[in-house]
Coordinates of C-alpha atoms in Angstrom, one line a residue:
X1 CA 0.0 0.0 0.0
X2 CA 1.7 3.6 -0.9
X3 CA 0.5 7.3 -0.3
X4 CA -2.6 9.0 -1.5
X5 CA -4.5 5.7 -3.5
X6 CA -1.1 5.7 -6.1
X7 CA -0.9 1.5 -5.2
X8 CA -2.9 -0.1 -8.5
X9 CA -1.8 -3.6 -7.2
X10 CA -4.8 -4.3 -4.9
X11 CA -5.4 -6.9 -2.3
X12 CA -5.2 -10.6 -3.6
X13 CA -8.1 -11.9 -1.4
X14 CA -7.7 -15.7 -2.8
X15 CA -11.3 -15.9 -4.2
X16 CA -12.5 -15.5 -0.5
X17 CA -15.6 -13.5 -0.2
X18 CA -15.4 -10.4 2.1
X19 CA -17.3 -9.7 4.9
X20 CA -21.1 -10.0 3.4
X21 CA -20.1 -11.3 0.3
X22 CA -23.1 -13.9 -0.8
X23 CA -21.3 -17.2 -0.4
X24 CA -20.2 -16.6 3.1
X25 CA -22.5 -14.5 4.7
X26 CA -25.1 -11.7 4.5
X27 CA -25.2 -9.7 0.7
X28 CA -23.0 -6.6 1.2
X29 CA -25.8 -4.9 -0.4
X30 CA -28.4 -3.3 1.5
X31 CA -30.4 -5.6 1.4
X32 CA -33.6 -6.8 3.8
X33 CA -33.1 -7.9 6.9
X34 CA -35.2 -9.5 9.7
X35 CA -34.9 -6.9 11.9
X36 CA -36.7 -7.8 14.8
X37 CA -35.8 -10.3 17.5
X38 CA -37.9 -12.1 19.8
X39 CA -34.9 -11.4 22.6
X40 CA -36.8 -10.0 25.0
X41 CA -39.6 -10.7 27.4
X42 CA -42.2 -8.1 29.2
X43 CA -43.1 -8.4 33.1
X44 CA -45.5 -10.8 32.6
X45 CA -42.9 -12.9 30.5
X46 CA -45.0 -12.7 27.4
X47 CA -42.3 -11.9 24.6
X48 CA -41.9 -9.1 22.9
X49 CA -40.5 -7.8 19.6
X50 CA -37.5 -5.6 19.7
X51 CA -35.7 -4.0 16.6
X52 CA -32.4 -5.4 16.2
X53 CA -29.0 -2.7 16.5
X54 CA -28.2 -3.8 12.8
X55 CA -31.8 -3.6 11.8
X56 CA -31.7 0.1 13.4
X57 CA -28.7 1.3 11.7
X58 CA -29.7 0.5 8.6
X59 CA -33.7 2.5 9.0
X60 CA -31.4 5.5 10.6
X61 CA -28.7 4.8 7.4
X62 CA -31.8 4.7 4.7
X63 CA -33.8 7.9 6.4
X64 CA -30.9 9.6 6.6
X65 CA -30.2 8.9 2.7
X66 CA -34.1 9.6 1.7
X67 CA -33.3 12.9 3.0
X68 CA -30.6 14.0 1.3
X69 CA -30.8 16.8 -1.2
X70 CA -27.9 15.6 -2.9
X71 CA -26.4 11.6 -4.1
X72 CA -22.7 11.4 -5.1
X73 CA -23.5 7.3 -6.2
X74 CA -25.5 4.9 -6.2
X75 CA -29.6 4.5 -7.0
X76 CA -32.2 6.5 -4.5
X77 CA -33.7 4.7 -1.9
X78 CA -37.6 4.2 -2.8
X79 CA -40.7 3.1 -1.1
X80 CA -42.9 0.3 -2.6
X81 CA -45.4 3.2 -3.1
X82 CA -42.4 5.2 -4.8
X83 CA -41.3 2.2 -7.0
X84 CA -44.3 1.3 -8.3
X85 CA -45.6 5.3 -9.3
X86 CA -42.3 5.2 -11.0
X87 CA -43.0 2.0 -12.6
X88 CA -46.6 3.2 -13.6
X89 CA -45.3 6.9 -14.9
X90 CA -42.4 5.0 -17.0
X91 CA -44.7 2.2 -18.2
X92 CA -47.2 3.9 -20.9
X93 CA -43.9 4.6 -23.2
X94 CA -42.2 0.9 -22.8
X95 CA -45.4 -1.0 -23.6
X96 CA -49.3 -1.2 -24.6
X97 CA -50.6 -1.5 -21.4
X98 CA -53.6 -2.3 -23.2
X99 CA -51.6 -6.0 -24.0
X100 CA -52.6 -9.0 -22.1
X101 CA -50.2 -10.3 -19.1
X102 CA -47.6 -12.5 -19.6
X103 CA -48.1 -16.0 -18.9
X104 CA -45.1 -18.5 -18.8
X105 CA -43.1 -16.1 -20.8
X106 CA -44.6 -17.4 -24.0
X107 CA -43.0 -15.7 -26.7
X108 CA -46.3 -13.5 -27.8
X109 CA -45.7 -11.4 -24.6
X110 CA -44.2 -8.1 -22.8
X111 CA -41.6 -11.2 -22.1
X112 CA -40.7 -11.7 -25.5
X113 CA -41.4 -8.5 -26.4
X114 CA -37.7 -8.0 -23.9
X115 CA -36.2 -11.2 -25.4
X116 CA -36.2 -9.7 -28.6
X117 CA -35.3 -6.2 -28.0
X118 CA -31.9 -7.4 -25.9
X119 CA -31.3 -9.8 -28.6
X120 CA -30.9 -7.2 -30.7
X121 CA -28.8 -5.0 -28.2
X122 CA -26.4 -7.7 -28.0
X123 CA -26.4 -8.2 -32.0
X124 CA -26.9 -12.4 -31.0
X125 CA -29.9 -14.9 -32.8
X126 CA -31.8 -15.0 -29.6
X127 CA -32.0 -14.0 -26.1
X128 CA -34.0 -16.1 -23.0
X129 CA -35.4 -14.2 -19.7
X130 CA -34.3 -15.5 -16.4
X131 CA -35.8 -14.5 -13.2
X132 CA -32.0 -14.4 -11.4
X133 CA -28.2 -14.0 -13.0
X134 CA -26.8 -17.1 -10.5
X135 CA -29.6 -19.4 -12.4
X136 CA -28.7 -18.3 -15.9
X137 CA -25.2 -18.6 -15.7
X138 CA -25.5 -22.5 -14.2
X139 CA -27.5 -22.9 -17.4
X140 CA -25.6 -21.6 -19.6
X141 CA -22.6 -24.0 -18.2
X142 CA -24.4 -26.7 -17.9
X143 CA -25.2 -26.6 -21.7
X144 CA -22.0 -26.3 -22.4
X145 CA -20.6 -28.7 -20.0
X146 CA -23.2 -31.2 -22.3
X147 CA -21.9 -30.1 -25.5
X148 CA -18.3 -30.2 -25.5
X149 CA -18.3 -32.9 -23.2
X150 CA -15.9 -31.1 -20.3
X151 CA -17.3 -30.7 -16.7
X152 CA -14.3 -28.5 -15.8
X153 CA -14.6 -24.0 -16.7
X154 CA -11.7 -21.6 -16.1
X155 CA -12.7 -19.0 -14.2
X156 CA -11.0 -16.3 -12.1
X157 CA -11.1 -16.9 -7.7
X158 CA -12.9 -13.6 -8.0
X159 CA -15.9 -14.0 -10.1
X160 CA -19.6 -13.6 -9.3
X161 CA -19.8 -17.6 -9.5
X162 CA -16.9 -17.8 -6.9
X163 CA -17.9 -15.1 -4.7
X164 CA -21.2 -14.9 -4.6
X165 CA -23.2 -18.2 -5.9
X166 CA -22.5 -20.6 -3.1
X167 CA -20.3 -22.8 -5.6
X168 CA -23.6 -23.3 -7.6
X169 CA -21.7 -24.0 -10.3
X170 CA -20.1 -27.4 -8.5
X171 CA -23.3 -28.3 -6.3
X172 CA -26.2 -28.0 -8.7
X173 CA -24.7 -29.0 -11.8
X174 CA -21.4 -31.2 -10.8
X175 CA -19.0 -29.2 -12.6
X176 CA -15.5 -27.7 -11.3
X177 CA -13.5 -24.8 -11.6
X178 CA -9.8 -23.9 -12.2
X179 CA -8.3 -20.9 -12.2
X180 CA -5.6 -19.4 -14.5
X181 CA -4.8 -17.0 -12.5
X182 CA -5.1 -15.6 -9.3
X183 CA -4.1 -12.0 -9.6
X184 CA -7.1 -9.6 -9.1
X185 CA -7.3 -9.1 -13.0
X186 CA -8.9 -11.1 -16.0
X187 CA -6.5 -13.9 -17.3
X188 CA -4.4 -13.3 -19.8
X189 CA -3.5 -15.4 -23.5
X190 CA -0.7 -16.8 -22.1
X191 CA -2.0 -17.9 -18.9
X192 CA -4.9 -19.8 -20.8
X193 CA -2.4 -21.4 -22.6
X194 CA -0.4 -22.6 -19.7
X195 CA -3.8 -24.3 -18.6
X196 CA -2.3 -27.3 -17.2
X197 CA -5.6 -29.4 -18.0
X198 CA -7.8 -29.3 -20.2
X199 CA -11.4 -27.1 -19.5
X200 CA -14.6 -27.2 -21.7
X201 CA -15.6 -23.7 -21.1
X202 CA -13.8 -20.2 -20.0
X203 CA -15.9 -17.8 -18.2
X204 CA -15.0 -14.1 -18.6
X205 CA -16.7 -12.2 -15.9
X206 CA -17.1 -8.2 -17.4
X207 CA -15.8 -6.3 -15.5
X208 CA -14.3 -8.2 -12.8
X209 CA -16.4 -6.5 -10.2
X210 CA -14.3 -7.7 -7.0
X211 CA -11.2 -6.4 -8.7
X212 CA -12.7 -2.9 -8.7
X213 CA -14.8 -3.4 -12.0
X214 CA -11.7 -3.7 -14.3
X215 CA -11.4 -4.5 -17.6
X216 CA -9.1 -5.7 -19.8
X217 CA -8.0 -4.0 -23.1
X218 CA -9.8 -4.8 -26.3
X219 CA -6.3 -6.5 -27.5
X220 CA -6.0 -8.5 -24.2
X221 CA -9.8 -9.4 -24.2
X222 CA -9.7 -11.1 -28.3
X223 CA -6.3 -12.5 -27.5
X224 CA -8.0 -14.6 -24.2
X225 CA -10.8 -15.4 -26.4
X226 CA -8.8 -16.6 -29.2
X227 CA -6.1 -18.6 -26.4
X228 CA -9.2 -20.6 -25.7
X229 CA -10.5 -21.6 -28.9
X230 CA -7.3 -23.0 -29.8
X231 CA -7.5 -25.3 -26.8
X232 CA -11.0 -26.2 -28.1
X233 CA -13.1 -24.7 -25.5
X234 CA -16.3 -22.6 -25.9
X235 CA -16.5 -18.4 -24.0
X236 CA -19.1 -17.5 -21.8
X237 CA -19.2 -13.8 -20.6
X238 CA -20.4 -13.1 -17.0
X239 CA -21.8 -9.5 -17.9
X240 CA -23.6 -8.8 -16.0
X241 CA -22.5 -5.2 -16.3
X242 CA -21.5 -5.7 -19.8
X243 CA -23.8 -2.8 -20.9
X244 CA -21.4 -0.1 -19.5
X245 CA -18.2 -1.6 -21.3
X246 CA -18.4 -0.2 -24.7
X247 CA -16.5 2.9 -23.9
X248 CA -13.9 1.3 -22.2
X249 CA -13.3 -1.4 -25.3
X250 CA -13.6 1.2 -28.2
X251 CA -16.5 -1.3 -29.2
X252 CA -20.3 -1.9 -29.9
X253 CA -22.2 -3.8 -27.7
X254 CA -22.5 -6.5 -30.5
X255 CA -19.0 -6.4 -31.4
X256 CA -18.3 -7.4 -27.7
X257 CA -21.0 -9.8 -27.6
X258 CA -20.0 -11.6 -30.9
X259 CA -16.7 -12.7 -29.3
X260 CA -18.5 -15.3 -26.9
X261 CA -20.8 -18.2 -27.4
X262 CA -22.5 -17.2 -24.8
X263 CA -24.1 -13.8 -22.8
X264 CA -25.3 -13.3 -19.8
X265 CA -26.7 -9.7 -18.5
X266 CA -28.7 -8.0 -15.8
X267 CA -31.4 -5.8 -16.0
X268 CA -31.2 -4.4 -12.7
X269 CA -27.3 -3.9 -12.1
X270 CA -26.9 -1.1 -14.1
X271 CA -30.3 -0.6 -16.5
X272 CA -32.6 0.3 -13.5
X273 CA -34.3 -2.5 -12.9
X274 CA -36.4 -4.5 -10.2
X275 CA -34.9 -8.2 -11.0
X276 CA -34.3 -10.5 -14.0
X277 CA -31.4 -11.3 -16.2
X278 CA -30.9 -12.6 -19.8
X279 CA -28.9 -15.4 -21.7
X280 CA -27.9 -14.5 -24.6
X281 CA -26.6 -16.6 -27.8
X282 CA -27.7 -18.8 -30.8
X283 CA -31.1 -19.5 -31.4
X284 CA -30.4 -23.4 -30.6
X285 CA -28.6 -22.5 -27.6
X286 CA -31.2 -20.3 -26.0
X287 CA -34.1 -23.0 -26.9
X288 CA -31.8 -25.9 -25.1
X289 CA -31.3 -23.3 -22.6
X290 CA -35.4 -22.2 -22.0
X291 CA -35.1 -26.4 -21.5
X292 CA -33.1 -26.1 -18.6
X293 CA -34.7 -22.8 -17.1
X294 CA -38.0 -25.0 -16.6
X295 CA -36.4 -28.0 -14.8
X296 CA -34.6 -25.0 -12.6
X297 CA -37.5 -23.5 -11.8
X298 CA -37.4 -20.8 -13.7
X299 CA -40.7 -20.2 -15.6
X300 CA -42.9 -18.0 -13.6
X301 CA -46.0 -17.7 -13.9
X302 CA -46.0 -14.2 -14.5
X303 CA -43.1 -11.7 -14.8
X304 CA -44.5 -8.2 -16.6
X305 CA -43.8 -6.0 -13.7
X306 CA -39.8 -6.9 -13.9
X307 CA -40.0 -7.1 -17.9
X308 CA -41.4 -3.5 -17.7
X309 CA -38.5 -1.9 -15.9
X310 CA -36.3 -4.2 -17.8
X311 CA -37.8 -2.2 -21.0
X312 CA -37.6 1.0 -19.7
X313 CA -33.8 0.7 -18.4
X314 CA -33.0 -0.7 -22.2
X315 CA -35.1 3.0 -23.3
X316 CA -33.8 5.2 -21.1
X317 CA -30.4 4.1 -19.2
X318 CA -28.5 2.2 -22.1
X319 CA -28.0 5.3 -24.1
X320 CA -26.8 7.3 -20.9
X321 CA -23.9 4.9 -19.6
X322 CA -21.5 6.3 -21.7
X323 CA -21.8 9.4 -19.8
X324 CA -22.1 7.8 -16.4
X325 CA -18.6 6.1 -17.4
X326 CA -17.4 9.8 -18.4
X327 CA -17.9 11.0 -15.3
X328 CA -16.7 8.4 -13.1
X329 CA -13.8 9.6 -14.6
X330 CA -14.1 13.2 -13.1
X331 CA -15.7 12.1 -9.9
X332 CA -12.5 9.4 -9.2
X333 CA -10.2 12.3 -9.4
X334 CA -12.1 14.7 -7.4
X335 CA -12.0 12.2 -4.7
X336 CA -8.2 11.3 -5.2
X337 CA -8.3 14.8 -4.6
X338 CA -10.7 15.8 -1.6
X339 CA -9.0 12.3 0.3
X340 CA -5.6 14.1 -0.6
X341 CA -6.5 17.6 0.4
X342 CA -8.2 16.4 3.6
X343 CA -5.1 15.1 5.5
X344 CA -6.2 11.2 4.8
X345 CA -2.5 9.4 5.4
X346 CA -3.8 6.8 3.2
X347 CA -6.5 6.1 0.8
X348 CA -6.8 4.0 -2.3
X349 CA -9.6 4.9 -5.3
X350 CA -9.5 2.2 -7.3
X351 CA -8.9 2.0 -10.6
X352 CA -7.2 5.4 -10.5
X353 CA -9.2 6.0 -13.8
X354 CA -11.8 3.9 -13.9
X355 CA -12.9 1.3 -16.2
X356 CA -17.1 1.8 -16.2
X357 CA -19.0 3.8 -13.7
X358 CA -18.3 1.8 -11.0
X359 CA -14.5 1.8 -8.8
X360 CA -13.6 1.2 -5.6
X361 CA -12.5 3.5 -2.4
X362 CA -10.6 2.2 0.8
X363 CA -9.7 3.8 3.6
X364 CA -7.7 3.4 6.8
X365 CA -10.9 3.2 9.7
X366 CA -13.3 0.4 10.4
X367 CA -16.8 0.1 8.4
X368 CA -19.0 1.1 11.5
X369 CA -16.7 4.4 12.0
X370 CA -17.2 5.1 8.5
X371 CA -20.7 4.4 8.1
X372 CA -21.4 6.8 11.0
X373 CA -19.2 9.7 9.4
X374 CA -21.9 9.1 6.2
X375 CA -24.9 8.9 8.2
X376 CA -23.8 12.4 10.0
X377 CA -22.8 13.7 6.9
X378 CA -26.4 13.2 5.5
X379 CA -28.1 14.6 8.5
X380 CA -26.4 17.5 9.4
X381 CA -25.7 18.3 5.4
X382 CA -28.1 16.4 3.6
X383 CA -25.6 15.4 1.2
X384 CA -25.1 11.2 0.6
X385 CA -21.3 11.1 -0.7
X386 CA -20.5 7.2 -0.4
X387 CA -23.1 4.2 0.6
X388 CA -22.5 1.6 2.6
X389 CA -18.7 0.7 3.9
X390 CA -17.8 -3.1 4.7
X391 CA -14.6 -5.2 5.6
X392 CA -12.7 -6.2 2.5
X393 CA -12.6 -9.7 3.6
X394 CA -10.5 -12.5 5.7
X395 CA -8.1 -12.0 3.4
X396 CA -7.4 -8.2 3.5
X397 CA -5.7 -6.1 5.6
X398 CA -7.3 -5.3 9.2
X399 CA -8.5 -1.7 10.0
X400 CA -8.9 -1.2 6.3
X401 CA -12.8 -0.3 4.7
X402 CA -14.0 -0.1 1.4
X403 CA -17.0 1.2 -0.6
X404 CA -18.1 0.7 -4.1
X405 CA -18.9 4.0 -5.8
X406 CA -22.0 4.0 -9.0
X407 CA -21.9 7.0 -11.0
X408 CA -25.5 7.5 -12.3
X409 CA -27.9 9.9 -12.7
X410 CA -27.7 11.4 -9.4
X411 CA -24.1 12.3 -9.8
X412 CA -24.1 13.8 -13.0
X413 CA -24.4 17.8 -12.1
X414 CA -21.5 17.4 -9.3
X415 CA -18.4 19.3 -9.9
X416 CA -15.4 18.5 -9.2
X417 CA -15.3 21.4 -6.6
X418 CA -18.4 20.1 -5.0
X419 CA -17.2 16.5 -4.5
X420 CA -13.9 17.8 -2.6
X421 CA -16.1 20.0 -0.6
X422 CA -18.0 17.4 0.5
X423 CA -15.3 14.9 1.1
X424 CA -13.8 17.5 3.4
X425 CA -16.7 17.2 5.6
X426 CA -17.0 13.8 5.4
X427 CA -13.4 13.2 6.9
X428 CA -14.3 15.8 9.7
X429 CA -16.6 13.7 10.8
X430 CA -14.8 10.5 10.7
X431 CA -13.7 10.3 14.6
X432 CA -15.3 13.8 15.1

């Protein structure tokens, strides 16, 4: 670790998943909790129901966040009453409302209605919902695993299927991973060739998200790809978050797309949405794969209220990443910059620049002291400048916190004079 974020090397956490990663623990993600406890008793000694500390730091943490005038990253925190005005405003321009609902998914539906149009995003033959990413991507390895006839897939420690899938992968569908490398980076050519067994499948997950969200180049990227056709396997990209990765690569979202045999992407990661996820790929592929998404459970009975967001994300927050990836740009150094002007003895943003419109920040303090400094920040200020903070992991260095930032819309109109402002008063509270 070196001065003022310069150290690009980052913390080799071994695959392990950091404190609330998925596979090991409670989502690091704000997500629900049952809050209450039944911990207590009254003086008759009838029990009673008690909030929990964690469940009351994160209603203090969220009402301090709904009241901000201001959000440096990350989506706003809404209401089910909120969400679905939103959902009823947007809705009129996505789709005839007028339309029957969905049933099943068949094809003559709002769900292939979405099918088609992220087909034709992703320049592929077909494209098949899914109501989760974890369940699409043990399809789409399972069919692979049947087709080349290989139960092994390279894969890097630090994937979403390693991290955060509870080894789905291996438990579900029998299959095993290896890993070409372990630095916190995608794999290069030369590693794939040094394989020392063979694999039926290399998954590329885009961006690496536990890296920091980085990317390779576009001549690193066709160079893996082409490292593992020549050892006769088939590529599968993890993208989750592919949809911001154009401006990084130089590239269309079809030219990126064309390079695997396989997709998959969310439609609530980074396009807005409530749930759901596609697999993306040739026409025989996806129907072999719509196979397997029944015996998984996947076919809902209905799914318009996800496929509706999913729409209006593909309308309306595809064509603005490229400018949420801009300004990550600008907000990364304004922070180098605030962290540097405030005193901080050490701090990491990393990437330095980054790749989308998501990086990383670490700094020397412990989550809770950090969370606190936020929630204060947001009361006294009403200004959100980071979410939550959380341990890095068994792996990483004690004392040591980090937060993921997500320039969207929210962040677009902050200069780079207002971000160091607020920094400033975020490290005067830190302790204060």
């Amino acid at each position: 670790m070196t001065q003022n974020g310069t150290d690009h090397n980052g913390t080799d956490r071994n695959g392990t998943g950091r404190n609330g990663a998925d596979q090991r623990g409670a989502p690091r993600h704000e997500t629900p909790r049952h809050g209450k406890a039944q911990n207590e008793t009254s003086g008759d000694g009838a029990p009673t129901t008690v909030e929990s500390d964690t469940a009351l730091a994160r209603k203090r943490r969220i009402t301090a966040h709904r009241g901000s005038a201001r959000q440096l990253s990350g989506p706003a925190v809404e209401t089910i009453r909120e969400r679905l005005a939103r959902l009823t405003a947007d809705a009129p321009d996505m789709y005839n409302l007028d339309d029957w609902t969905d049933i099943y998914g068949i094809d003559d539906s709002i769900v292939g209605e979405l099918e088609r149009r992220t087909a034709e995003a992703l320049g592929t033959e077909a494209a098949a919902f899914f109501p989760t990413g974890t369940m699409a991507q043990q399809v789409a390895l399972r069919c692979w695993a049947g087709r080349t006839g290989g139960s092994t897939v390279a894969g890097h420690p630090l994937s979403h299927m390693e991290v955060h899938e509870r080894d789905a992968y291996a438990v579900v569908s029998g299959l095993r991973m290896v890993h070409p490398t372990n630095a916190p980076r995608l794999p290069t050519a030369a590693e794939i060739y040094d394989l020392q067994e063979p694999f039926g499948t290399l998954a590329l997950e885009l961006p690496l998200r536990d890296a920091g969200f980085l990317l390779p180049t576009w001549e690193e990227l066709t160079a893996t790809v082409a490292a593992a056709r020549d050892r006769d396997a088939v590529v599968h990209f993890d993208g989750a978050r592919l949809w911001e990765c154009t401006p990084h690569f130089g590239r269309t979202l079809p030219e990126v797309a064309a390079l695997a045999d396989s997709v998959y992407v969310s439609y609530y990661k980074s396009l807005g949405g409530i749930s759901g996820a596609a697999l993306a790929g040739t026409e025989d592929f996806v129907e072999e794969a719509r196979a397997w998404r029944h015996r998984y459970g996947g076919q809902l009975f209905q799914q318009w209220p996800t496929a509706l967001t999913a729409l209006a994300g593909l309308d309306r927050e595809l064509p603005r990443l490229p400018h949420y990836v801009a300004h990550a740009k600008v907000v990364a150094q304004a922070l180098q910059e605030g962290l540097a002007e405030a005193g901080v003895p050490w701090f990491r943003v990393h990437p330095e620049i980054p790749h989308t419109h998501q990086f990383q920040v670490w700094l020397p303090h412990p989550p809770d002291v950090l969370n606190e400094a936020g929630v204060r920040l947001a009361e006294e200020t009403r200004t959100t400048l980071f979410r939550a903070w959380f341990e890095p992991g068994p792996a990483g260095p004690p004392g040591v916190a980090q937060t993921e930032v997500t320039v969207a819309s929210s962040a677009m109109d902050w200069t780079p004079e207002e971000i160091r402002t607020a920094v400033a008063g975020f490290v005067s509270r830190i302790d204060g």
